[in-house]
Coordinates of C-alpha atoms in Angstrom, one line a residue:
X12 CA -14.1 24.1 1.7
X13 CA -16.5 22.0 -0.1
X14 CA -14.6 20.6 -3.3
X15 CA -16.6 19.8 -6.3
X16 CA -15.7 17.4 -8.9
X17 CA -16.1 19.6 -11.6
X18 CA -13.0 22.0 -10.1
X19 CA -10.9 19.4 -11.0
X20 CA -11.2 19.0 -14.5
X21 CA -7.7 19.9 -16.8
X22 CA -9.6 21.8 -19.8
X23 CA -13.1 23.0 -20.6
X24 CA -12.8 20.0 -23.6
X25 CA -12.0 17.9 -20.6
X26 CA -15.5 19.1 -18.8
X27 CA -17.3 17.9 -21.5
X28 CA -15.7 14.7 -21.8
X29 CA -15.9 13.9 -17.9
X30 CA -19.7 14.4 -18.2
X31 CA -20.1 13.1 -20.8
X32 CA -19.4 9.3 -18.8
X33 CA -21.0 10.5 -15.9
X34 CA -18.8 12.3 -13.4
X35 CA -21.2 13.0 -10.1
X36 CA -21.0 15.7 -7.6
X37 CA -19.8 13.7 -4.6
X38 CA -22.6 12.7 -1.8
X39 CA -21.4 12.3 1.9
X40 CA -22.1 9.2 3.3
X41 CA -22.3 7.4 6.8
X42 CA -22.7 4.5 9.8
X43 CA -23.4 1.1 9.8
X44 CA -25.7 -0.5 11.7
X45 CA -25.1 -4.6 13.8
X46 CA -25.9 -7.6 10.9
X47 CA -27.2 -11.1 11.8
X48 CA -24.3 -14.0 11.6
X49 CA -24.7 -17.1 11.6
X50 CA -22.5 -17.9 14.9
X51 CA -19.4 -16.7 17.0
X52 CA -16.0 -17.3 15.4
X53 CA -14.1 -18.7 17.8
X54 CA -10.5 -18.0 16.5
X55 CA -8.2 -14.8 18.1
X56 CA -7.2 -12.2 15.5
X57 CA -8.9 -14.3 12.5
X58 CA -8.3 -11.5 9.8
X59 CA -4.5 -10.9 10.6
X60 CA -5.7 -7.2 11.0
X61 CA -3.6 -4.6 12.2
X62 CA -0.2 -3.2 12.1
X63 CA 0.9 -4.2 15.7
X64 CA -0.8 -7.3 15.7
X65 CA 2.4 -9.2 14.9
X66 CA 5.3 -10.6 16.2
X67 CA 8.6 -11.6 14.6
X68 CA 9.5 -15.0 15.3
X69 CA 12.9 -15.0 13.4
X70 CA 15.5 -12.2 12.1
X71 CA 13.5 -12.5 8.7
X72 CA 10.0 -13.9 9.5
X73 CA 6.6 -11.9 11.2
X74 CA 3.4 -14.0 12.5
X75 CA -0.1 -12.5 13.4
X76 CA -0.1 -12.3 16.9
X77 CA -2.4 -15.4 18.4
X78 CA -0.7 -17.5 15.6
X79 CA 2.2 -19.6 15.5
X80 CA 4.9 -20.7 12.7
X81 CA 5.2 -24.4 12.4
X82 CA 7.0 -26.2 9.7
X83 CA 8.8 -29.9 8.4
X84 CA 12.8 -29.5 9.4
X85 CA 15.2 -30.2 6.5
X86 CA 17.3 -32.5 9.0
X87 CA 14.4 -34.7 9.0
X88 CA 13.7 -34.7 5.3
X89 CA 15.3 -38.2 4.4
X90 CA 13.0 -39.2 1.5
X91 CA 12.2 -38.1 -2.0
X92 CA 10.3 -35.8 -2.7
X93 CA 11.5 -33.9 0.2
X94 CA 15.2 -34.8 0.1
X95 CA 17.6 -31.6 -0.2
X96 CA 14.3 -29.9 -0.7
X97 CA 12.3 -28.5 2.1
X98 CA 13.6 -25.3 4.1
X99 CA 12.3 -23.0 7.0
X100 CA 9.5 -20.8 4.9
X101 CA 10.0 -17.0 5.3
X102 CA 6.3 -15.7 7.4
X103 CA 5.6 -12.1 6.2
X104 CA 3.0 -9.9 7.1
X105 CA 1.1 -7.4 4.3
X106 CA -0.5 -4.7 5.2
X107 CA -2.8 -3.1 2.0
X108 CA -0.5 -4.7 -0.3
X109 CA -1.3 -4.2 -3.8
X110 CA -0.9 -7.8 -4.9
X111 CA -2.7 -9.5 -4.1
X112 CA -5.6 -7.7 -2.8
X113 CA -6.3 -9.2 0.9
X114 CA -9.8 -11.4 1.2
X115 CA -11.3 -9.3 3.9
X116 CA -9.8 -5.9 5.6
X117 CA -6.0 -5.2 4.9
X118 CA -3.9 -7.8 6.5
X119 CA -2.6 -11.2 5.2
X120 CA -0.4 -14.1 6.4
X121 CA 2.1 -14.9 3.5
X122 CA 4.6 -17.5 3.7
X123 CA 7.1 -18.4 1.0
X124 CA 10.2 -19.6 0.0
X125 CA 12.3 -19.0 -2.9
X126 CA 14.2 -21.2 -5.6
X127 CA 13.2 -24.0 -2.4
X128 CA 10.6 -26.0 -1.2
X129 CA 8.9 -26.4 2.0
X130 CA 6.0 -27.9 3.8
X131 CA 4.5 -25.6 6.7
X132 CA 2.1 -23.3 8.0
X133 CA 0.3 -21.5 11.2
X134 CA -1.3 -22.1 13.8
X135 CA -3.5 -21.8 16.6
X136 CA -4.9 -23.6 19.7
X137 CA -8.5 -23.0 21.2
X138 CA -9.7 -23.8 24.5
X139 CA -13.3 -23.6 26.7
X140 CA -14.8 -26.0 23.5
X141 CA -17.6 -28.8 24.4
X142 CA -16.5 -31.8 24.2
X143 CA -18.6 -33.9 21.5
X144 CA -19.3 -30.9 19.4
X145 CA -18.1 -31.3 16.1
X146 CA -16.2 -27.7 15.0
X147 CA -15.2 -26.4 11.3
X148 CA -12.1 -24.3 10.3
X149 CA -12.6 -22.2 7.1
X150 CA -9.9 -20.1 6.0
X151 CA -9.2 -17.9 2.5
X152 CA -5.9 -18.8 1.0
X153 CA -4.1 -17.5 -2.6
X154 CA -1.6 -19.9 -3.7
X155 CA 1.4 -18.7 -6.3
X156 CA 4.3 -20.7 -7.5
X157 CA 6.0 -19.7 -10.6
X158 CA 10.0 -20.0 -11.9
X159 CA 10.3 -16.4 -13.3
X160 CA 9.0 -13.0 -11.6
X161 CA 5.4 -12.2 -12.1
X162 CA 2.0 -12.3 -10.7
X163 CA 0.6 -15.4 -12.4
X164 CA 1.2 -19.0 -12.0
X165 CA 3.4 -21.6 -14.1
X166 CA 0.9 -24.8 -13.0
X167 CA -0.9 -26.5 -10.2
X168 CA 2.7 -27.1 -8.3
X169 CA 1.5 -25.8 -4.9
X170 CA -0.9 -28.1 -2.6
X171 CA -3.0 -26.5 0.1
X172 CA -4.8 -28.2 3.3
X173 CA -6.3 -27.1 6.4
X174 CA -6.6 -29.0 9.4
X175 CA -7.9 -29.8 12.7
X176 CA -6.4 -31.3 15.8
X177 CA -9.2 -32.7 18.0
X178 CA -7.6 -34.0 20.7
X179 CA -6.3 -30.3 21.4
X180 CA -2.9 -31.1 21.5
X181 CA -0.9 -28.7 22.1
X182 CA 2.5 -28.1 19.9
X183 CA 5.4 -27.7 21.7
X184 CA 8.3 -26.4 18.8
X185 CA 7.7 -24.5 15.3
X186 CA 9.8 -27.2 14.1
X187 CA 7.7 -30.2 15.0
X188 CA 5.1 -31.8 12.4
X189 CA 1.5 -31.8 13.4
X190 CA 0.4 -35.0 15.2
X191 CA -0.9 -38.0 13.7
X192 CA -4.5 -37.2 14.5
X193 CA -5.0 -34.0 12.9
X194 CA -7.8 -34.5 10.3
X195 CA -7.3 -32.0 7.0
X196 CA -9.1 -31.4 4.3
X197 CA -8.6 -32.7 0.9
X198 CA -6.0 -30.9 -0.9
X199 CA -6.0 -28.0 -3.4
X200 CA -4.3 -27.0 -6.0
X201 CA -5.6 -24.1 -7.3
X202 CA -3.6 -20.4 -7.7
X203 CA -4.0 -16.8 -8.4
X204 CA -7.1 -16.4 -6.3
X205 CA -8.8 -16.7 -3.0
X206 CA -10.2 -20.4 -2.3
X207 CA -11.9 -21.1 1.0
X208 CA -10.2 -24.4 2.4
X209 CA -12.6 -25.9 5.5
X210 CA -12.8 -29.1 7.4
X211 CA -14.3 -30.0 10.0
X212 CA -13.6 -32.2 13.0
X213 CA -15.6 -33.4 16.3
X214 CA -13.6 -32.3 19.8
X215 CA -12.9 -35.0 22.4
X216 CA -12.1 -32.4 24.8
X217 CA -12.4 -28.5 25.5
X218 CA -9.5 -27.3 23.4
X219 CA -8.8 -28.0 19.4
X220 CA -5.7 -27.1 17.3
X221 CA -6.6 -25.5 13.5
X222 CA -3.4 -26.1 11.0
X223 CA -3.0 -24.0 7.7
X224 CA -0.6 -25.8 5.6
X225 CA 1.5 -25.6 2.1
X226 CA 3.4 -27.6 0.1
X227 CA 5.3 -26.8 -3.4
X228 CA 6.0 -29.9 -5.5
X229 CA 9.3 -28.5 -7.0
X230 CA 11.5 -25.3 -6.0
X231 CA 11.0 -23.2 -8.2
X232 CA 11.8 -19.1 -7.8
X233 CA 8.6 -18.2 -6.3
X234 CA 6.5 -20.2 -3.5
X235 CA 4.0 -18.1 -1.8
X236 CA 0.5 -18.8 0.0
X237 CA -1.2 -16.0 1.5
X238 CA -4.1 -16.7 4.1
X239 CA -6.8 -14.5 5.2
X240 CA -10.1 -14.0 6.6
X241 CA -10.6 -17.4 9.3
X242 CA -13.4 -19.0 11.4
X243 CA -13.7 -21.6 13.5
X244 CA -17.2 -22.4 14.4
X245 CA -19.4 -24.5 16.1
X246 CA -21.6 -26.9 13.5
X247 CA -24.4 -26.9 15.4
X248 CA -25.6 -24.3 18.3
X249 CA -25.8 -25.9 21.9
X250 CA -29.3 -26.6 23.0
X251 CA -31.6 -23.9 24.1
X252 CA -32.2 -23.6 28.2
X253 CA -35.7 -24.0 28.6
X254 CA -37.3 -20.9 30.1
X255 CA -41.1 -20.3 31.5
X256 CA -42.7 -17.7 29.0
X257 CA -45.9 -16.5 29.8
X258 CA -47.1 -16.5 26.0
X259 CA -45.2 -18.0 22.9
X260 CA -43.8 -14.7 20.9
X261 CA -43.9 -15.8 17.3
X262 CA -40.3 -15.7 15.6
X263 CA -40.2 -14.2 12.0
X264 CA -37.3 -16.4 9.8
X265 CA -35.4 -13.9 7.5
X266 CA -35.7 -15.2 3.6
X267 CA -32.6 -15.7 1.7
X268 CA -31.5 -13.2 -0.3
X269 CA -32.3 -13.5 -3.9
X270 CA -29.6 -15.4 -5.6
X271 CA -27.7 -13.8 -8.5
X272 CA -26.4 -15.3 -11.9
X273 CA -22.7 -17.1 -11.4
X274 CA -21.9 -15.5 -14.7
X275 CA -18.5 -13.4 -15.8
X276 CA -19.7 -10.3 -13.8
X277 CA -20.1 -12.7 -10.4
X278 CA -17.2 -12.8 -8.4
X279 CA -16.5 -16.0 -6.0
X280 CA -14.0 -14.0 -4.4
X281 CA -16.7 -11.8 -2.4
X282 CA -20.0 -13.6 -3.5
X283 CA -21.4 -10.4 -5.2
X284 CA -22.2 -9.5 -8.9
X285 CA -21.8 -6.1 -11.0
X286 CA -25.1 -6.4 -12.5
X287 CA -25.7 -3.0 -13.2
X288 CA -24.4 -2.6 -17.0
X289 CA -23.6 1.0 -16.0
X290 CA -21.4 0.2 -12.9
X291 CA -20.3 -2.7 -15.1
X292 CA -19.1 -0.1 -17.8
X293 CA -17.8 1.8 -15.8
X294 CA -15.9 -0.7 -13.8
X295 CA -14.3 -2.1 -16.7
X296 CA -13.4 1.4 -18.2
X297 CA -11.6 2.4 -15.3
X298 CA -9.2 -0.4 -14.0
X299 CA -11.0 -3.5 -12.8
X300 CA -9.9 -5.4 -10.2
X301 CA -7.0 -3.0 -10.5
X302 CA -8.7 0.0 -9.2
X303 CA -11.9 -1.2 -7.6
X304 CA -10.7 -4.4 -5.9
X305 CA -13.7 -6.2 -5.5
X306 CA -17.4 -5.9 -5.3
X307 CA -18.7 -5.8 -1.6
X308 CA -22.1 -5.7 -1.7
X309 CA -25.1 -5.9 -4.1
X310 CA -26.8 -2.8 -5.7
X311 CA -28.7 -0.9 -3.5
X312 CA -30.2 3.2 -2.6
X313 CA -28.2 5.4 -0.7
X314 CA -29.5 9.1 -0.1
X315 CA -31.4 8.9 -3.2
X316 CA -29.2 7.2 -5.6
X317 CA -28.2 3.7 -6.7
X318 CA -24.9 2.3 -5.0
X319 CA -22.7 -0.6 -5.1
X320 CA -19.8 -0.9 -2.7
X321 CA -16.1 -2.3 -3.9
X322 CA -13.1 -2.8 -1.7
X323 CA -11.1 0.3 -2.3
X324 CA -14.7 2.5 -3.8
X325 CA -17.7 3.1 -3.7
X326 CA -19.3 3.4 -7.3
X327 CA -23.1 5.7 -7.4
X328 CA -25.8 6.6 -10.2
X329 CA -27.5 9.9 -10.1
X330 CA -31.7 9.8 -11.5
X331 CA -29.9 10.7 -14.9
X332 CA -27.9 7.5 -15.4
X333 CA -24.8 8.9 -15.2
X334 CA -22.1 6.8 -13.0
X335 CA -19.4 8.4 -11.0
X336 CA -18.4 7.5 -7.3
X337 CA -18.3 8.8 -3.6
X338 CA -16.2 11.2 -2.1
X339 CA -15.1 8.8 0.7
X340 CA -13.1 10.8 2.5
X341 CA -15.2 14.2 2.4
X342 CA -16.1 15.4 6.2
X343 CA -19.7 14.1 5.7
X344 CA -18.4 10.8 5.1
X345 CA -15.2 9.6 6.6
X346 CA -13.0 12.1 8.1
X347 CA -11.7 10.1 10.2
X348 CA -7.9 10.2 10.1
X349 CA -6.9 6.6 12.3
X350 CA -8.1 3.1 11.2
X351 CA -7.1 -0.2 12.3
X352 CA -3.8 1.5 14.2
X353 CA -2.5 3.3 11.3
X354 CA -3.0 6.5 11.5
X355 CA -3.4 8.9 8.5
X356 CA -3.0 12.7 7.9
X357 CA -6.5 15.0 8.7
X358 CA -8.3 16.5 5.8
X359 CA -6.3 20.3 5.8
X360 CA -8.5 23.0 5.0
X361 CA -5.7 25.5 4.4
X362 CA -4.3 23.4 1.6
X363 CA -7.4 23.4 0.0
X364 CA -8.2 27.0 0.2
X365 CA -5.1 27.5 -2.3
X366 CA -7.4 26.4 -4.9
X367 CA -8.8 29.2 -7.3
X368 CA -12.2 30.1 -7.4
X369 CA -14.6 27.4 -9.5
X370 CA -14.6 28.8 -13.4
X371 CA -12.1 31.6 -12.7
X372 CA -9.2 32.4 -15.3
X373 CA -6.8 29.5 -15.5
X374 CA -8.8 27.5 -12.9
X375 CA -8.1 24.5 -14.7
X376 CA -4.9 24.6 -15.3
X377 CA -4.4 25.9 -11.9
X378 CA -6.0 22.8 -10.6
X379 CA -3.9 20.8 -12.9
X380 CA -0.4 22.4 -11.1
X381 CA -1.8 21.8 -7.4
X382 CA -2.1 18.2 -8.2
X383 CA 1.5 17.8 -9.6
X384 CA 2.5 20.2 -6.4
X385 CA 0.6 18.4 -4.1
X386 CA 1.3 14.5 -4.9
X387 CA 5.2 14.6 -4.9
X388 CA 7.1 11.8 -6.5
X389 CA 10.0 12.3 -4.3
X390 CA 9.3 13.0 -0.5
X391 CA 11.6 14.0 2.4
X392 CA 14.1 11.2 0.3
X393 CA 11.9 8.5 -0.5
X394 CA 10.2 7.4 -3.8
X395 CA 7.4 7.7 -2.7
X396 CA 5.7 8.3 -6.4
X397 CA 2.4 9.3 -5.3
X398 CA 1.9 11.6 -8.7
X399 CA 2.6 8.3 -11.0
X400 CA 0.4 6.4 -8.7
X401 CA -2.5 9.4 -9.6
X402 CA -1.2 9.2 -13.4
X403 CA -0.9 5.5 -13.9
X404 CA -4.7 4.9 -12.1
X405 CA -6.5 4.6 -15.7
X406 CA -4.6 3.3 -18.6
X407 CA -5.2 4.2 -22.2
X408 CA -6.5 0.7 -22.9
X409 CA -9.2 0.5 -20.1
X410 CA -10.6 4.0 -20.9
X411 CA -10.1 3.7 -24.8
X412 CA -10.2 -0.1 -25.9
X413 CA -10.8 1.4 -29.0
X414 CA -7.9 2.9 -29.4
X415 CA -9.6 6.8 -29.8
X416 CA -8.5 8.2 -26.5
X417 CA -6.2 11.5 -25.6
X418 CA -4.4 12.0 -22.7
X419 CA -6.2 15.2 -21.5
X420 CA -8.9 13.2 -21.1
X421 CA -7.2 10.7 -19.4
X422 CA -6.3 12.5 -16.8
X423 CA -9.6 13.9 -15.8
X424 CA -10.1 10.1 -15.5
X425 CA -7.0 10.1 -13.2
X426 CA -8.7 12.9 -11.4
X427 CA -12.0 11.0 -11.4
X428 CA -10.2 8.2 -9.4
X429 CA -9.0 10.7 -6.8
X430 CA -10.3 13.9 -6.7
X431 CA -7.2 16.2 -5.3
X432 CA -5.3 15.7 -2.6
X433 CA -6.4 17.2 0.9
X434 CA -3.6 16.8 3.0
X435 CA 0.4 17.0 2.5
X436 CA 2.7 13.8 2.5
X437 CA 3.0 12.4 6.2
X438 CA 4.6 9.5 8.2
X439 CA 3.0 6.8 10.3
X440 CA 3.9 8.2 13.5
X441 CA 3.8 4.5 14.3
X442 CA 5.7 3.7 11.5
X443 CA 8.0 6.1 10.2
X444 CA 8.6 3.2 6.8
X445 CA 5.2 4.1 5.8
X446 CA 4.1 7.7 4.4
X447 CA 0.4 8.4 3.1
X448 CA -1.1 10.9 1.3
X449 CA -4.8 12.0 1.7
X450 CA -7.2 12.4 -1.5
X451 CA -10.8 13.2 -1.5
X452 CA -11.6 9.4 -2.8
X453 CA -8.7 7.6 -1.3
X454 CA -5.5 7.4 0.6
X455 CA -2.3 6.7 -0.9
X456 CA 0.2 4.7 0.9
X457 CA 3.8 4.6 0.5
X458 CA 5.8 1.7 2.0
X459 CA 9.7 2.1 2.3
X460 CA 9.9 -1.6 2.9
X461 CA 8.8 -2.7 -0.3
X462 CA 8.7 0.3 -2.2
X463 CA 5.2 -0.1 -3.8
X464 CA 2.8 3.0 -3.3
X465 CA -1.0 1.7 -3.9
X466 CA -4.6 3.0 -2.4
X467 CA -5.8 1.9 0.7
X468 CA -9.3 0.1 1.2
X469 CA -11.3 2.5 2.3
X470 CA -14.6 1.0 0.8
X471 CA -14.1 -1.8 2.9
X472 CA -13.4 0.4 5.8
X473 CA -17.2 2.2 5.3
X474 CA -18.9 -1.1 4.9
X475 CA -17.4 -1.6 8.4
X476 CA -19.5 1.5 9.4
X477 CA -22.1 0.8 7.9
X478 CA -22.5 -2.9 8.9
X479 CA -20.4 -3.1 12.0
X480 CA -19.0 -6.0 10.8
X481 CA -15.1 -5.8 11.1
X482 CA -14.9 -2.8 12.6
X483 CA -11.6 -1.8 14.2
X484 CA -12.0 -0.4 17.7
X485 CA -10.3 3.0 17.1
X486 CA -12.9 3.5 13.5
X487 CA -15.4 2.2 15.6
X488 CA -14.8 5.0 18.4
X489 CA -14.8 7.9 16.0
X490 CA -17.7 6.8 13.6
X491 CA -20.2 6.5 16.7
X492 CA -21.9 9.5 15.8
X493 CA -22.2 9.6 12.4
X494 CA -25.9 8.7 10.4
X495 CA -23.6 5.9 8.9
X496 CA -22.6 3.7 11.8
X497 CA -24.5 0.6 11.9
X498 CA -27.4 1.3 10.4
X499 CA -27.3 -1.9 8.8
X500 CA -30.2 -4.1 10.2
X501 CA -31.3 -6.9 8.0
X502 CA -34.9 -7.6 8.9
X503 CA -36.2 -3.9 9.8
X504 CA -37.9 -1.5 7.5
X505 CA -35.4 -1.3 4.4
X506 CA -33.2 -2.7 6.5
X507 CA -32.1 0.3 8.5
X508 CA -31.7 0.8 12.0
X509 CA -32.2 4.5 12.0
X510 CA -33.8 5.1 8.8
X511 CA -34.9 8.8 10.1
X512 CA -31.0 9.5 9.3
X513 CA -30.7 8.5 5.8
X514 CA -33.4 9.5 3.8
X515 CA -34.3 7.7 -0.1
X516 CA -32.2 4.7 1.2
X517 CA -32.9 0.9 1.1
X518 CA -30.2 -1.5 1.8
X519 CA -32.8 -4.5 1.9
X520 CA -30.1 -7.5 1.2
X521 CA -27.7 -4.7 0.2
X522 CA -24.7 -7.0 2.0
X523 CA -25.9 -10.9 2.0
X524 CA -23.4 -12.0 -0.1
X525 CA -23.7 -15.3 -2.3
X526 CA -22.2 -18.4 -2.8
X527 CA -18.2 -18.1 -2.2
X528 CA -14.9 -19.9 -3.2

């Protein structure tokens, strides 16, 4: 059953409203196609992706699997600042956590301690390297310290480094400092947002050591780093092997693409700008950050419309001007019920069917009760307060900074967000802590170990389609077929592999992101 956005409007006062901002008929979507990187990264599980990629190395601590724990024992603290200070730090995973949003994919690495200090971090050891090459660690990390609950910082208390062991020493107990020899990076102090820490280091043998590392000044309530999205590469490629070619075959360079203005709409986090003043409208008017995440690609033309991809959206603009967004989760686009190991309830067409016919008697009132039916706050005994989530989505003061809004309208904004849901409540069968709840636009996720309930980033998930970047295998599997999957091919005609498949579409530089921070 093919679900237009227009069934899901409250009141016919509401149907004007909603079109009057632009809501769009929904346009399936698809594949991505291989891009160009710059080199191989070198490190094993770099994103701290996936739910079973971890591994708890104490009764209240989890570490990315290929990563280790290390950090500065208290019985050896004997100085100020450190004395009666520094404790074991408490390794979490997240997993789609709404706060804060991960760098890249779903997964972070957060450490922390609370009302305590400490000095510590992970790492990881990498062998098969060429001596003499000179190798630099990059990693994302979000730095919190505050005395009070809350998500914003009380001053530049925590210090951040990353580092590099050359001599490939290998460390032999979480409690033992890093040697002597390891050569970090100068130290940061910034908080409440990604910064990329690098260094980099020349190898005197075939193995290095790469060191993440924290370290609060004073212990106050909250200490927290969160680290994501990691590289270790090579500086400069090995020499080519000289082959016989029987003719020279002229190599084409790829331009850069054309940089963007580092104004209030660019954001450092991703490297991409909302230049559009409609998207940027929009965006604003309907949560922000909050809502979209962030921008993940540049404008571009997608099955005859303008596009620009955010980590949880995808935002589009019909020939009219009028701004609305994707229907990511529609059959034609991602129907695919398991990413990255979880795995999510399929799109039930019996549910569906309970809707009324479009314009009937009552239809939107009717639409309005399968919503609050459908999205249960309370679920087989758990909070899982998926119809709050759906309420709270817009606020009165993004929508309405004038202060002239209604709440009918409101929720047809709400409903904009979503669509309806297409699926009941279900478990992880993986996971029986975490429930989900399918939407035309999104996936809710409820986790019992934290209690928050927040969308997934499935924007992210079909720019892994479409570019292959960061594709999980078991995505990567089901997408094969679709027009979608990798058609991303910087350097071809509109840079599309396939472009037979996706007609009025250019994605020429559509994911070349800018200058990050």
């Amino acid at each position: 059953m093919k679900i237009h956005l227009k069934q899901t409007i409250w009141s016919v006062s509401l149907l004007l409203a909603i079109a009057a901002v632009g809501v769009l008929p929904l346009m399936p979507l698809g594949p991505a196609a291989p891009a160009f990187a710059d080199g191989p990264n070198l490190l094993r599980n770099p994103s701290f992706e996936g739910r079973d990629d971890w591994r708890s190395t104490t009764s209240t601590s989890s570490v990315a699997k290929e990563w280790n724990p290390w950090w500065r024992s208290k019985a050896a603290n004997e100085t100020a600042p450190f004395a009666g200070y520094l404790y074991e730090p408490q390794y979490t995973r997240t997993f789609g956590d709404p706060f804060p949003i991960s760098h890249e994919g779903v997964g972070t690495q957060k450490l922390h301690t609370f009302s305590a200090t400490h000095d510590g971090g992970i790492w990881q050891r990498i062998s098969g390297l060429t001596p003499g090459t000179t190798y630099t660690f990059s990693i994302w990390a979000w730095g919190l310290t505050r005395n009070s609950d809350g998500n914003t910082s009380d001053g530049p208390n925590m210090e951040k480094r990353v580092g590099i062991d050359p001599t490939g020493q290998d460390p032999f107990s979480s409690s033992v400092m890093p040697p002597a020899n390891v050569v970090w990076s100068g130290s940061d102090y910034s908080n409440d947002g990604w910064v990329k820490l690098s260094v980099s280091a020349t190898a005197t043998g075939d193995s290095v050591v790469v060191y993440t590392r924290s370290t609060p000044k004073f212990p106050v309530r909250w200490n927290a780093t969160w680290w994501d999205d990691a590289s270790l590469t090579s500086s400069a490629p090995p020499a080519p092997v000289a082959t016989a070619t029987p003719s020279a075959v002229p190599t084409v360079a790829l331009p850069p693409a054309a940089a963007e203005p580092q104004d209030e709409r660019y954001f450092f986090q991703t490297g991409y700008r909302i230049g559009d003043d409609r998207i940027w409208d929009y965006f604003n008017k309907r949560g922000g950050l909050r809502t979209f995440g962030y921008p993940t690609s540049r404008k571009f033309r997608l099955l005859g419309r303008d596009v620009q991809f955010f980590q949880r959206r995808v935002v589009q603009v019909d020939a009219a001007g009028n701004v609305g967004q994707l229907n990511l989760l529609d059959q034609d686009v991602m129907p695919y019920n398991t990413m990255n190991g979880a795995t999510f309830p399929k799109f039930d067409a019996g549910l569906v069917a309970a809707l009324p016919p479009v314009g009937s008697p009552g239809y939107d009132t009717a639409v309005a009760d399968y919503i609050k039916a459908k999205a249960p706050d309370s679920w087989n005994n758990m909070d899982v307060n998926f119809l709050k989530t759906f309420n709270d989505s817009v606020k009165m003061e993004d929508a309405f900074p004038e202060g002239n809004g209604s709440d009918g309208v409101l929720f047809g904004f709400d409903v904009e967000m979503w669509g309806v849901p297409t699926s009941a409540p279900a478990v992880d069968p993986s996971n029986f802590n975490f429930v989900y709840l399918r939407f035309q636009r999104g996936i809710m996720h409820y986790s019992k170990d934290n209690g928050a309930t927040q969308g997934l980033l499935m924007g992210d998930y079909f720019k892994a389609i479409i570019t292959g970047r960061n594709l999980p295998p078991d995505l990567d599997a089901q997408a094969a077929g679709s027009r979608f999957y990798k058609q991303y091919l910087r350097g071809a005609p509109s840079s599309l592999a396939r472009p037979g498949e996706l007609p009025d579409t250019d994605m020429s530089d559509a994911f070349e992101a800018g200058p990050t921070r």
